[in-house]
mmCIF file of C-alpha atoms and ligand atoms in Angstrom:
data_model
loop_
_atom_site.group_PDB
_atom_site.id
_atom_site.type_symbol
_atom_site.label_atom_id
_atom_site.label_comp_id
_atom_site.label_asym_id
_atom_site.label_seq_id
_atom_site.Cartn_x
_atom_site.Cartn_y
_atom_site.Cartn_z
ATOM 1 C CA UNK A 69 0.000 0.000 0.000
ATOM 2 C CA UNK A 70 1.235 3.492 -0.834
ATOM 3 C CA UNK A 71 2.394 5.575 2.107
ATOM 4 C CA UNK A 72 0.008 8.434 3.010
ATOM 5 C CA UNK A 73 1.134 11.842 1.753
ATOM 6 C CA UNK A 74 2.743 13.957 4.476
ATOM 7 C CA UNK A 75 2.437 17.618 3.507
ATOM 8 C CA UNK A 76 5.226 19.940 4.605
ATOM 9 C CA UNK A 77 3.674 23.365 4.430
ATOM 10 C CA UNK A 78 6.835 24.999 5.741
ATOM 11 C CA UNK A 79 8.716 23.724 2.686
ATOM 12 C CA UNK A 80 5.886 24.879 0.396
ATOM 13 C CA UNK A 81 6.348 28.335 1.941
ATOM 14 C CA UNK A 82 10.093 28.144 1.241
ATOM 15 C CA UNK A 83 9.354 27.466 -2.446
ATOM 16 C CA UNK A 84 7.002 30.454 -2.517
ATOM 17 C CA UNK A 85 9.663 32.645 -0.885
ATOM 18 C CA UNK A 86 12.302 31.390 -3.332
ATOM 19 C CA UNK A 87 10.303 32.674 -6.322
ATOM 20 C CA UNK A 88 7.416 30.210 -6.702
ATOM 21 C CA UNK A 89 4.759 32.595 -5.373
ATOM 22 C CA UNK A 90 2.231 31.537 -8.055
ATOM 23 C CA UNK A 91 2.275 27.827 -7.223
ATOM 24 C CA UNK A 92 -1.041 27.841 -5.342
ATOM 25 C CA UNK A 93 -2.857 28.904 -8.519
ATOM 26 C CA UNK A 94 -2.283 25.516 -10.181
ATOM 27 C CA UNK A 95 -5.488 23.470 -10.597
ATOM 28 C CA UNK A 96 -3.793 20.446 -12.206
ATOM 29 C CA UNK A 97 -5.157 20.814 -15.736
ATOM 30 C CA UNK A 98 -1.913 19.372 -17.211
ATOM 31 C CA UNK A 99 -1.628 21.875 -20.053
ATOM 32 C CA UNK A 100 1.996 22.513 -18.972
ATOM 33 C CA UNK A 101 2.911 18.849 -19.350
ATOM 34 C CA UNK A 102 1.302 18.688 -22.779
ATOM 35 C CA UNK A 103 3.131 21.746 -24.112
ATOM 36 C CA UNK A 104 6.529 20.969 -22.567
ATOM 37 C CA UNK A 105 8.719 19.741 -25.418
ATOM 38 C CA UNK A 106 11.257 18.191 -23.051
ATOM 39 C CA UNK A 107 8.825 16.130 -21.042
ATOM 40 C CA UNK A 108 9.020 12.423 -21.953
ATOM 41 C CA UNK A 109 5.644 10.698 -22.422
ATOM 42 C CA UNK A 110 6.473 7.950 -19.945
ATOM 43 C CA UNK A 111 7.842 10.301 -17.263
ATOM 44 C CA UNK A 112 6.014 13.589 -17.826
ATOM 45 C CA UNK A 113 6.553 16.905 -16.026
ATOM 46 C CA UNK A 114 5.905 19.588 -14.714
ATOM 47 C CA UNK A 115 2.269 19.005 -13.612
ATOM 48 C CA UNK A 116 3.206 16.449 -10.969
ATOM 49 C CA UNK A 117 6.011 18.723 -9.710
ATOM 50 C CA UNK A 118 3.427 21.476 -9.221
ATOM 51 C CA UNK A 119 1.458 19.108 -7.016
ATOM 52 C CA UNK A 120 4.554 18.083 -5.049
ATOM 53 C CA UNK A 121 5.399 21.760 -4.597
ATOM 54 C CA UNK A 122 1.896 22.633 -3.346
ATOM 55 C CA UNK A 123 2.151 19.848 -0.762
ATOM 56 C CA UNK A 124 5.756 20.702 0.095
ATOM 57 C CA UNK A 125 6.933 17.185 -0.807
ATOM 58 C CA UNK A 126 10.614 17.916 -0.549
ATOM 59 C CA UNK A 127 11.930 14.402 -1.167
ATOM 60 C CA UNK A 128 9.779 13.889 -4.249
ATOM 61 C CA UNK A 129 11.128 17.139 -5.644
ATOM 62 C CA UNK A 130 14.771 16.788 -4.659
ATOM 63 C CA UNK A 131 15.205 13.137 -5.736
ATOM 64 C CA UNK A 132 13.694 14.030 -9.065
ATOM 65 C CA UNK A 133 15.793 14.526 -12.219
ATOM 66 C CA UNK A 134 12.921 16.358 -13.952
ATOM 67 C CA UNK A 135 13.543 19.476 -11.887
ATOM 68 C CA UNK A 136 16.838 19.833 -13.780
ATOM 69 C CA UNK A 137 15.687 18.360 -17.086
ATOM 70 C CA UNK A 138 13.482 21.447 -17.304
ATOM 71 C CA UNK A 139 15.574 24.017 -19.200
ATOM 72 C CA UNK A 140 13.369 26.923 -18.097
ATOM 73 C CA UNK A 141 12.195 27.698 -21.639
ATOM 74 C CA UNK A 142 8.930 29.168 -20.336
ATOM 75 C CA UNK A 143 6.579 27.343 -22.756
ATOM 76 C CA UNK A 144 4.539 25.933 -19.856
ATOM 77 C CA UNK A 145 4.323 29.340 -18.183
ATOM 78 C CA UNK A 146 3.173 30.910 -21.460
ATOM 79 C CA UNK A 147 0.327 28.385 -21.872
ATOM 80 C CA UNK A 148 -0.760 27.864 -18.242
ATOM 81 C CA UNK A 149 -4.415 28.991 -18.111
ATOM 82 C CA UNK A 150 -4.135 29.910 -14.424
ATOM 83 C CA UNK A 151 -0.913 31.940 -14.495
ATOM 84 C CA UNK A 152 0.679 29.443 -12.085
ATOM 85 C CA UNK A 153 4.083 29.902 -13.791
ATOM 86 C CA UNK A 154 5.311 26.296 -13.533
ATOM 87 C CA UNK A 155 8.649 27.232 -15.139
ATOM 88 C CA UNK A 156 9.273 29.732 -12.335
ATOM 89 C CA UNK A 157 8.175 27.277 -9.636
ATOM 90 C CA UNK A 158 10.689 24.718 -10.946
ATOM 91 C CA UNK A 159 13.320 27.484 -10.991
ATOM 92 C CA UNK A 160 12.589 28.182 -7.305
ATOM 93 C CA UNK A 161 12.925 24.471 -6.473
ATOM 94 C CA UNK A 162 16.279 24.366 -8.302
ATOM 95 C CA UNK A 163 17.509 27.247 -6.163
ATOM 96 C CA UNK A 164 16.512 25.362 -2.979
ATOM 97 C CA UNK A 165 18.211 22.232 -4.313
ATOM 98 C CA UNK A 166 21.482 24.103 -4.783
ATOM 99 C CA UNK A 167 21.178 25.282 -1.168
ATOM 100 C CA UNK A 168 20.433 21.721 -0.056
ATOM 101 C CA UNK A 169 23.197 19.925 -1.925
ATOM 102 C CA UNK A 170 26.126 22.379 -2.129
ATOM 103 C CA UNK A 171 28.140 22.555 1.087
ATOM 104 C CA UNK A 172 28.711 24.617 3.179
ATOM 105 C CA UNK A 173 25.022 25.437 3.614
ATOM 106 C CA UNK A 174 25.616 28.885 5.118
ATOM 107 C CA UNK A 175 27.400 30.030 1.946
ATOM 108 C CA UNK A 176 24.513 28.880 -0.263
ATOM 109 C CA UNK A 177 22.146 30.879 1.975
ATOM 110 C CA UNK A 178 24.379 33.963 1.803
ATOM 111 C CA UNK A 179 24.544 33.842 -1.990
ATOM 112 C CA UNK A 180 20.740 33.697 -2.189
ATOM 113 C CA UNK A 181 20.185 36.553 0.274
ATOM 114 C CA UNK A 182 20.850 40.220 -0.654
ATOM 115 C CA UNK A 183 21.639 40.892 3.024
ATOM 116 C CA UNK A 184 25.028 39.220 2.554
ATOM 117 C CA UNK A 185 25.946 40.720 -0.798
ATOM 118 C CA UNK A 186 28.479 43.191 0.608
ATOM 119 C CA UNK A 187 30.083 40.520 2.765
ATOM 120 C CA UNK A 188 30.559 38.230 -0.239
ATOM 121 C CA UNK A 189 32.426 40.982 -2.077
ATOM 122 C CA UNK A 190 34.217 42.314 0.985
ATOM 123 C CA UNK A 191 36.152 39.099 1.588
ATOM 124 C CA UNK A 192 38.034 39.057 -1.772
ATOM 125 C CA UNK A 193 38.386 42.854 -1.718
ATOM 126 C CA UNK A 194 40.135 42.737 1.674
ATOM 127 C CA UNK A 195 42.236 39.818 0.474
ATOM 128 C CA UNK A 196 43.602 41.710 -2.551
ATOM 129 C CA UNK A 197 43.960 44.983 -0.630
ATOM 130 C CA UNK A 198 45.895 42.996 1.996
ATOM 131 C CA UNK A 199 48.245 41.764 -0.742
ATOM 132 C CA UNK A 200 48.802 45.341 -1.938
ATOM 133 C CA UNK A 201 49.540 46.368 1.665
ATOM 134 C CA UNK A 202 52.103 43.550 2.014
ATOM 135 C CA UNK A 203 53.744 44.725 -1.213
ATOM 136 C CA UNK A 204 54.000 48.155 0.405
ATOM 137 C CA UNK A 205 51.944 50.092 -2.153
ATOM 138 C CA UNK A 206 50.032 51.911 0.610
ATOM 139 C CA UNK A 207 53.252 52.965 2.315
ATOM 140 C CA UNK A 208 55.065 54.556 -0.583
ATOM 141 C CA UNK A 209 56.639 51.619 -2.481
ATOM 142 C CA UNK A 210 56.684 52.476 -6.156
ATOM 143 C CA UNK A 211 54.720 50.144 -8.424
ATOM 144 C CA UNK A 212 57.185 48.342 -10.714
ATOM 145 C CA UNK A 213 56.671 48.472 -14.468
ATOM 146 C CA UNK A 214 56.898 45.659 -16.976
ATOM 147 C CA UNK A 215 59.418 44.904 -19.706
ATOM 148 C CA UNK A 216 60.257 47.989 -21.753
ATOM 149 C CA UNK A 217 58.908 50.229 -18.950
ATOM 150 C CA UNK A 218 55.250 49.696 -19.867
ATOM 151 C CA UNK A 219 52.396 49.527 -17.373
ATOM 152 C CA UNK A 220 51.945 45.815 -16.538
ATOM 153 C CA UNK A 221 49.548 44.121 -14.124
ATOM 154 C CA UNK A 222 52.021 41.216 -13.895
ATOM 155 C CA UNK A 223 54.577 43.623 -12.429
ATOM 156 C CA UNK A 224 51.961 45.322 -10.196
ATOM 157 C CA UNK A 225 50.746 41.990 -8.731
ATOM 158 C CA UNK A 226 53.001 39.095 -9.838
ATOM 159 C CA UNK A 227 51.062 35.913 -10.598
ATOM 160 C CA UNK A 228 53.162 33.875 -8.155
ATOM 161 C CA UNK A 229 52.094 33.975 -5.381
ATOM 162 C CA UNK A 230 49.598 36.869 -5.366
ATOM 163 C CA UNK A 231 47.203 35.653 -8.081
ATOM 164 C CA UNK A 232 47.892 31.960 -8.432
ATOM 165 C CA UNK A 233 47.695 31.024 -4.744
ATOM 166 C CA UNK A 234 44.254 32.554 -3.973
ATOM 167 C CA UNK A 235 42.767 31.427 -7.294
ATOM 168 C CA UNK A 236 44.107 27.877 -6.991
ATOM 169 C CA UNK A 237 42.678 27.780 -3.450
ATOM 170 C CA UNK A 238 39.200 28.879 -4.613
ATOM 171 C CA UNK A 239 39.335 26.493 -7.580
ATOM 172 C CA UNK A 240 40.094 23.620 -5.174
ATOM 173 C CA UNK A 241 37.303 24.824 -2.835
ATOM 174 C CA UNK A 242 34.765 24.975 -5.689
ATOM 175 C CA UNK A 243 35.748 21.517 -6.993
ATOM 176 C CA UNK A 244 35.384 19.967 -3.511
ATOM 177 C CA UNK A 245 31.967 21.633 -2.970
ATOM 178 C CA UNK A 246 30.759 20.442 -6.376
ATOM 179 C CA UNK A 247 32.094 16.934 -5.787
ATOM 180 C CA UNK A 248 30.316 16.603 -2.428
ATOM 181 C CA UNK A 249 27.080 18.143 -3.784
ATOM 182 C CA UNK A 250 26.946 15.989 -6.908
ATOM 183 C CA UNK A 251 27.807 12.836 -4.959
ATOM 184 C CA UNK A 252 24.907 13.464 -2.566
ATOM 185 C CA UNK A 253 22.521 14.272 -5.437
ATOM 186 C CA UNK A 254 23.570 11.178 -7.404
ATOM 187 C CA UNK A 255 23.007 8.944 -4.365
ATOM 188 C CA UNK A 256 19.514 10.446 -3.926
ATOM 189 C CA UNK A 257 18.715 10.037 -7.624
ATOM 190 C CA UNK A 258 19.827 6.434 -7.796
ATOM 191 C CA UNK A 259 18.401 5.248 -4.446
ATOM 192 C CA UNK A 260 16.211 2.255 -5.244
ATOM 193 C CA UNK A 261 16.516 2.809 -9.018
ATOM 194 C CA UNK A 262 18.056 0.257 -11.321
ATOM 195 C CA UNK A 263 20.061 1.993 -14.043
ATOM 196 C CA UNK A 264 19.197 0.310 -17.345
ATOM 197 C CA UNK A 265 22.407 1.444 -19.017
ATOM 198 C CA UNK A 266 25.702 0.479 -17.425
ATOM 199 C CA UNK A 267 27.868 2.491 -19.833
ATOM 200 C CA UNK A 268 27.951 5.607 -17.644
ATOM 201 C CA UNK A 269 30.956 7.012 -19.538
ATOM 202 C CA UNK A 270 28.932 6.955 -22.754
ATOM 203 C CA UNK A 271 26.068 8.686 -20.921
ATOM 204 C CA UNK A 272 28.530 11.376 -19.778
ATOM 205 C CA UNK A 273 29.870 11.744 -23.334
ATOM 206 C CA UNK A 274 26.333 12.061 -24.771
ATOM 207 C CA UNK A 275 25.452 14.623 -22.110
ATOM 208 C CA UNK A 276 28.517 16.742 -22.906
ATOM 209 C CA UNK A 277 27.572 16.579 -26.599
ATOM 210 C CA UNK A 278 23.986 17.681 -25.786
ATOM 211 C CA UNK A 279 25.294 20.590 -23.716
ATOM 212 C CA UNK A 280 27.806 21.722 -26.357
ATOM 213 C CA UNK A 281 25.111 21.637 -29.038
ATOM 214 C CA UNK A 282 22.490 23.049 -26.662
ATOM 215 C CA UNK A 283 20.185 20.450 -28.157
ATOM 216 C CA UNK A 284 17.438 20.870 -25.550
ATOM 217 C CA UNK A 285 17.299 24.672 -25.865
ATOM 218 C CA UNK A 286 16.466 24.282 -29.551
ATOM 219 C CA UNK A 287 13.101 22.792 -28.538
ATOM 220 C CA UNK A 288 12.038 26.052 -26.922
ATOM 221 C CA UNK A 289 9.121 27.650 -28.726
ATOM 222 C CA UNK A 290 8.006 30.673 -26.679
ATOM 223 C CA UNK A 291 11.477 32.083 -25.962
ATOM 224 C CA UNK A 292 13.683 31.231 -28.935
ATOM 225 C CA UNK A 293 16.169 34.002 -28.098
ATOM 226 C CA UNK A 294 17.341 32.000 -25.071
ATOM 227 C CA UNK A 295 19.136 29.498 -27.306
ATOM 228 C CA UNK A 296 21.533 31.998 -28.938
ATOM 229 C CA UNK A 297 22.112 33.962 -25.712
ATOM 230 C CA UNK A 298 22.930 30.793 -23.758
ATOM 231 C CA UNK A 299 25.147 29.450 -26.581
ATOM 232 C CA UNK A 300 27.157 32.681 -26.710
ATOM 233 C CA UNK A 301 27.721 32.670 -22.954
ATOM 234 C CA UNK A 302 28.702 28.973 -22.923
ATOM 235 C CA UNK A 303 31.264 29.337 -25.735
ATOM 236 C CA UNK A 304 32.547 32.608 -24.243
ATOM 237 C CA UNK A 305 33.321 30.723 -21.010
ATOM 238 C CA UNK A 306 35.028 27.946 -22.976
ATOM 239 C CA UNK A 307 37.093 30.611 -24.801
ATOM 240 C CA UNK A 308 38.031 32.276 -21.525
ATOM 241 C CA UNK A 309 39.050 28.919 -20.048
ATOM 242 C CA UNK A 310 41.324 28.337 -23.099
ATOM 243 C CA UNK A 311 42.739 31.860 -22.624
ATOM 244 C CA UNK A 312 43.540 31.118 -18.981
ATOM 245 C CA UNK A 313 45.211 27.850 -19.999
ATOM 246 C CA UNK A 314 47.425 29.554 -22.610
ATOM 247 C CA UNK A 315 48.298 32.382 -20.186
ATOM 248 C CA UNK A 316 49.280 29.811 -17.545
ATOM 249 C CA UNK A 317 51.473 28.062 -20.145
ATOM 250 C CA UNK A 318 53.193 31.370 -20.985
ATOM 251 C CA UNK A 319 53.690 32.170 -17.303
ATOM 252 C CA UNK A 320 54.763 28.800 -15.912
ATOM 253 C CA UNK A 321 56.439 27.077 -18.865
ATOM 254 C CA UNK A 322 57.766 29.898 -21.047
ATOM 255 C CA UNK A 323 58.291 32.293 -18.101
ATOM 256 C CA UNK A 324 56.842 35.026 -20.260
ATOM 257 C CA UNK A 325 54.878 37.470 -18.105
ATOM 258 C CA UNK A 326 52.028 39.644 -19.443
ATOM 259 C CA UNK A 327 51.210 42.023 -21.077
ATOM 260 C CA UNK A 328 51.126 40.204 -24.403
ATOM 261 C CA UNK A 329 50.804 41.969 -27.757
ATOM 262 C CA UNK A 330 47.172 42.545 -28.830
ATOM 263 C CA UNK A 331 47.873 40.319 -31.849
ATOM 264 C CA UNK A 332 48.989 37.353 -29.724
ATOM 265 C CA UNK A 333 46.664 34.328 -29.773
ATOM 266 C CA UNK A 334 45.957 34.661 -26.044
ATOM 267 C CA UNK A 335 44.683 38.233 -26.536
ATOM 268 C CA UNK A 336 42.696 37.363 -29.650
ATOM 269 C CA UNK A 337 40.891 34.442 -27.974
ATOM 270 C CA UNK A 338 40.484 36.347 -24.701
ATOM 271 C CA UNK A 339 39.070 39.514 -26.263
ATOM 272 C CA UNK A 340 36.784 37.654 -28.680
ATOM 273 C CA UNK A 341 35.435 35.554 -25.786
ATOM 274 C CA UNK A 342 35.019 38.659 -23.618
ATOM 275 C CA UNK A 343 32.965 40.383 -26.324
ATOM 276 C CA UNK A 344 30.878 37.219 -26.841
ATOM 277 C CA UNK A 345 30.281 37.076 -23.085
ATOM 278 C CA UNK A 346 29.040 40.670 -22.916
ATOM 279 C CA UNK A 347 26.803 40.257 -25.993
ATOM 280 C CA UNK A 348 25.442 36.949 -24.625
ATOM 281 C CA UNK A 349 24.667 38.499 -21.239
ATOM 282 C CA UNK A 350 23.092 41.517 -22.905
ATOM 283 C CA UNK A 351 20.815 39.153 -24.847
ATOM 284 C CA UNK A 352 19.978 37.292 -21.616
ATOM 285 C CA UNK A 353 18.798 40.582 -20.083
ATOM 286 C CA UNK A 354 16.881 41.616 -23.240
ATOM 287 C CA UNK A 355 15.123 38.218 -23.276
ATOM 288 C CA UNK A 356 14.187 38.536 -19.635
ATOM 289 C CA UNK A 357 12.795 42.021 -20.201
ATOM 290 C CA UNK A 358 10.853 40.839 -23.265
ATOM 291 C CA UNK A 359 9.237 37.946 -21.407
ATOM 292 C CA UNK A 360 8.831 39.682 -18.062
ATOM 293 C CA UNK A 361 5.057 40.114 -18.405
ATOM 294 C CA UNK A 362 4.571 36.323 -18.483
ATOM 295 C CA UNK A 363 7.578 34.968 -16.619
ATOM 296 C CA UNK A 364 8.566 37.829 -14.343
ATOM 297 C CA UNK A 365 11.936 39.542 -14.395
ATOM 298 C CA UNK A 366 13.686 36.854 -12.313
ATOM 299 C CA UNK A 367 14.781 36.511 -8.713
ATOM 300 C CA UNK A 368 17.708 38.035 -6.825
ATOM 301 C CA UNK A 369 19.433 34.653 -7.259
ATOM 302 C CA UNK A 370 19.244 35.002 -11.080
ATOM 303 C CA UNK A 371 20.422 38.618 -11.015
ATOM 304 C CA UNK A 372 23.336 37.895 -8.704
ATOM 305 C CA UNK A 373 24.899 35.686 -11.377
ATOM 306 C CA UNK A 374 23.986 37.995 -14.271
ATOM 307 C CA UNK A 375 25.548 40.982 -12.473
ATOM 308 C CA UNK A 376 28.699 39.099 -11.502
ATOM 309 C CA UNK A 377 29.282 37.820 -15.058
ATOM 310 C CA UNK A 378 28.670 41.287 -16.455
ATOM 311 C CA UNK A 379 31.029 42.698 -13.827
ATOM 312 C CA UNK A 380 33.774 40.255 -14.870
ATOM 313 C CA UNK A 381 33.437 41.279 -18.538
ATOM 314 C CA UNK A 382 33.160 45.046 -18.072
ATOM 315 C CA UNK A 383 35.992 45.364 -15.516
ATOM 316 C CA UNK A 384 38.202 43.070 -17.634
ATOM 317 C CA UNK A 385 37.859 45.343 -20.653
ATOM 318 C CA UNK A 386 38.192 48.491 -18.531
ATOM 319 C CA UNK A 387 41.431 47.234 -16.974
ATOM 320 C CA UNK A 388 42.811 46.383 -20.426
ATOM 321 C CA UNK A 389 41.889 49.723 -22.022
ATOM 322 C CA UNK A 390 43.269 51.714 -19.085
ATOM 323 C CA UNK A 391 46.510 49.716 -19.219
ATOM 324 C CA UNK A 392 46.935 50.351 -22.923
ATOM 325 C CA UNK A 393 46.249 54.049 -22.293
ATOM 326 C CA UNK A 394 48.730 53.963 -19.352
ATOM 327 C CA UNK A 395 46.135 55.421 -16.939
ATOM 328 C CA UNK A 396 47.800 54.061 -13.824
ATOM 329 C CA UNK A 397 45.676 54.614 -10.689
ATOM 330 C CA UNK A 398 42.341 53.939 -12.354
ATOM 331 C CA UNK A 399 43.827 51.022 -14.298
ATOM 332 C CA UNK A 400 45.218 49.324 -11.157
ATOM 333 C CA UNK A 401 41.921 49.954 -9.336
ATOM 334 C CA UNK A 402 39.936 48.407 -12.240
ATOM 335 C CA UNK A 403 42.249 45.404 -12.208
ATOM 336 C CA UNK A 404 41.635 44.817 -8.491
ATOM 337 C CA UNK A 405 37.855 45.158 -8.982
ATOM 338 C CA UNK A 406 38.129 42.700 -11.893
ATOM 339 C CA UNK A 407 39.951 40.184 -9.668
ATOM 340 C CA UNK A 408 37.235 40.603 -7.015
ATOM 341 C CA UNK A 409 34.493 39.825 -9.572
ATOM 342 C CA UNK A 410 36.378 36.785 -10.909
ATOM 343 C CA UNK A 411 36.868 35.572 -7.335
ATOM 344 C CA UNK A 412 33.143 35.968 -6.557
ATOM 345 C CA UNK A 413 32.183 34.154 -9.769
ATOM 346 C CA UNK A 414 34.334 31.091 -9.107
ATOM 347 C CA UNK A 415 34.488 30.856 -5.302
ATOM 348 C CA UNK A 416 30.699 30.933 -4.997
ATOM 349 C CA UNK A 417 29.984 28.974 -8.217
ATOM 350 C CA UNK A 418 28.741 25.876 -6.326
ATOM 351 C CA UNK A 419 26.253 28.082 -4.432
ATOM 352 C CA UNK A 420 25.100 30.495 -7.126
ATOM 353 C CA UNK A 421 23.007 29.852 -10.214
ATOM 354 C CA UNK A 422 26.278 28.881 -11.915
ATOM 355 C CA UNK A 423 25.840 25.494 -10.199
ATOM 356 C CA UNK A 424 22.965 24.743 -12.574
ATOM 357 C CA UNK A 425 25.507 23.538 -15.163
ATOM 358 C CA UNK A 426 26.770 20.807 -12.880
ATOM 359 C CA UNK A 427 23.463 19.649 -11.330
ATOM 360 C CA UNK A 428 21.651 19.729 -14.689
ATOM 361 C CA UNK A 429 24.463 17.711 -16.295
ATOM 362 C CA UNK A 430 24.190 15.162 -13.444
ATOM 363 C CA UNK A 431 20.413 14.849 -13.960
ATOM 364 C CA UNK A 432 20.955 14.457 -17.724
ATOM 365 C CA UNK A 433 23.498 11.653 -17.195
ATOM 366 C CA UNK A 434 21.086 9.920 -14.807
ATOM 367 C CA UNK A 435 18.232 10.350 -17.223
ATOM 368 C CA UNK A 436 20.213 8.724 -20.027
ATOM 369 C CA UNK A 437 21.398 5.892 -17.770
ATOM 370 C CA UNK A 438 17.823 5.264 -16.580
ATOM 371 C CA UNK A 439 16.644 5.558 -20.228
ATOM 372 C CA UNK A 440 14.049 8.186 -19.276
ATOM 373 C CA UNK A 441 14.890 10.401 -22.223
ATOM 374 C CA UNK A 442 14.098 7.807 -24.863
ATOM 375 C CA UNK A 443 10.767 9.313 -25.771
ATOM 376 C CA UNK A 444 11.104 13.069 -25.484
ATOM 377 C CA UNK A 445 8.190 14.441 -27.508
ATOM 378 C CA UNK A 446 10.170 16.629 -29.865
ATOM 379 C CA UNK A 447 12.615 13.852 -30.704
ATOM 380 C CA UNK A 448 9.778 11.476 -31.395
ATOM 381 C CA UNK A 449 8.193 13.954 -33.728
ATOM 382 C CA UNK A 450 11.454 14.650 -35.583
HETATM 383 S S1 LIG B 111 0.713 24.718 -13.745
HETATM 384 FE FE1 LIG B 111 -0.895 25.616 -14.979
HETATM 385 S S2 LIG B 111 -0.922 24.373 -16.837
HETATM 386 FE FE2 LIG B 111 0.194 23.198 -15.303
HETATM 387 S S3 LIG B 111 -1.310 21.886 -14.322
HETATM 388 FE FE3 LIG B 111 -1.174 23.748 -13.105
HETATM 389 S S4 LIG B 111 -2.778 25.079 -13.887
HETATM 390 FE FE4 LIG B 111 -2.451 23.509 -15.435
HETATM 391 S S1 LIG B 112 9.956 25.711 -18.509
HETATM 392 FE FE1 LIG B 112 10.038 24.668 -20.502
HETATM 393 S S2 LIG B 112 11.279 22.844 -20.106
HETATM 394 FE FE2 LIG B 112 10.634 23.642 -18.118
HETATM 395 S S3 LIG B 112 8.786 22.478 -17.634
HETATM 396 FE FE3 LIG B 112 8.177 24.385 -18.624
HETATM 397 S S4 LIG B 112 7.956 23.876 -20.782
HETATM 398 FE FE4 LIG B 112 9.131 22.249 -19.842
#
């Protein structure tokens, strides 16, 4: 016999507070499930998730890959006859899942709460200002210049140890947080489930291919602009990761400190990716504004990430332009602000909306291994 349903109204309230304020309007008509192009016929969503959310059924929501298989295209929200905004409710549940799975819990709460915004930025700011104090820049030490006497951030704050040590530490911190979060989520997903496919590595490979092609986003009908905006941002990040790799090679292997000529491959890839990032983020904001009447403008959690990514791009270009123009004080200040934004982006990645990449990828791998994706409507129709 099925266990009786135990409602948890406190958790339902948490979903409402996290951005799912319309969830009570749902009257279970199932239109959302019918219009959702990503919902497989044999394991449909998001109607049942709306019911779980109304009853505050935390376990049913958290152990559920569908929460992440939803790509927040907004089709269901556009067609819902009651204005219950199922896409937004699922978005709110995802935010709570990040808080639940990514340790340490207090950091996930801080990232989601505007009360702690200053504190999150203050920590890296004090860290880099502390480094400048140790180097004596606040007590009269002259800032060294680079090769040929040009203004150089590598002379102002040498990579070893002032950049590499804190950034390697936050990279290690983020990887550990992601590892622990994903491990816990995977255990919850697979509890009592027999995976039909044993070739997990193939499932991972197929998932990476889906992400790189943004296959699922192409199914979006009501918000087509999301596909190109998301693609631009994804490839901009890949380009910036390649840039960082080449710069590290120059620094550690060739012992060639920056600045590099604007025509060098590292600058070409870096600047092209930076421009793609800013255009992609601009399109993200335009799309949000365009669809705000139906879907709302987004929560603080969404805007935290958008602002931080924008901050990384804008301050990166500002620091570069000011360096080329040899505007020293403003240039060094922009560089420090840029480092603070990069720190915030990566150190809090497991706790911000950035974590969606990792948890969604995990749900996609599970879904392939459990063969739940076999009959996605759009693929069937194709
Ligand atoms: S969310 Fe809207 S479309 Fe979906 S079942 Fe509820 S009322 Fe119907
Ligand atoms: S937002 Fe899009 S993907 Fe998510 S449940 Fe609604 S229709 Fe499906």
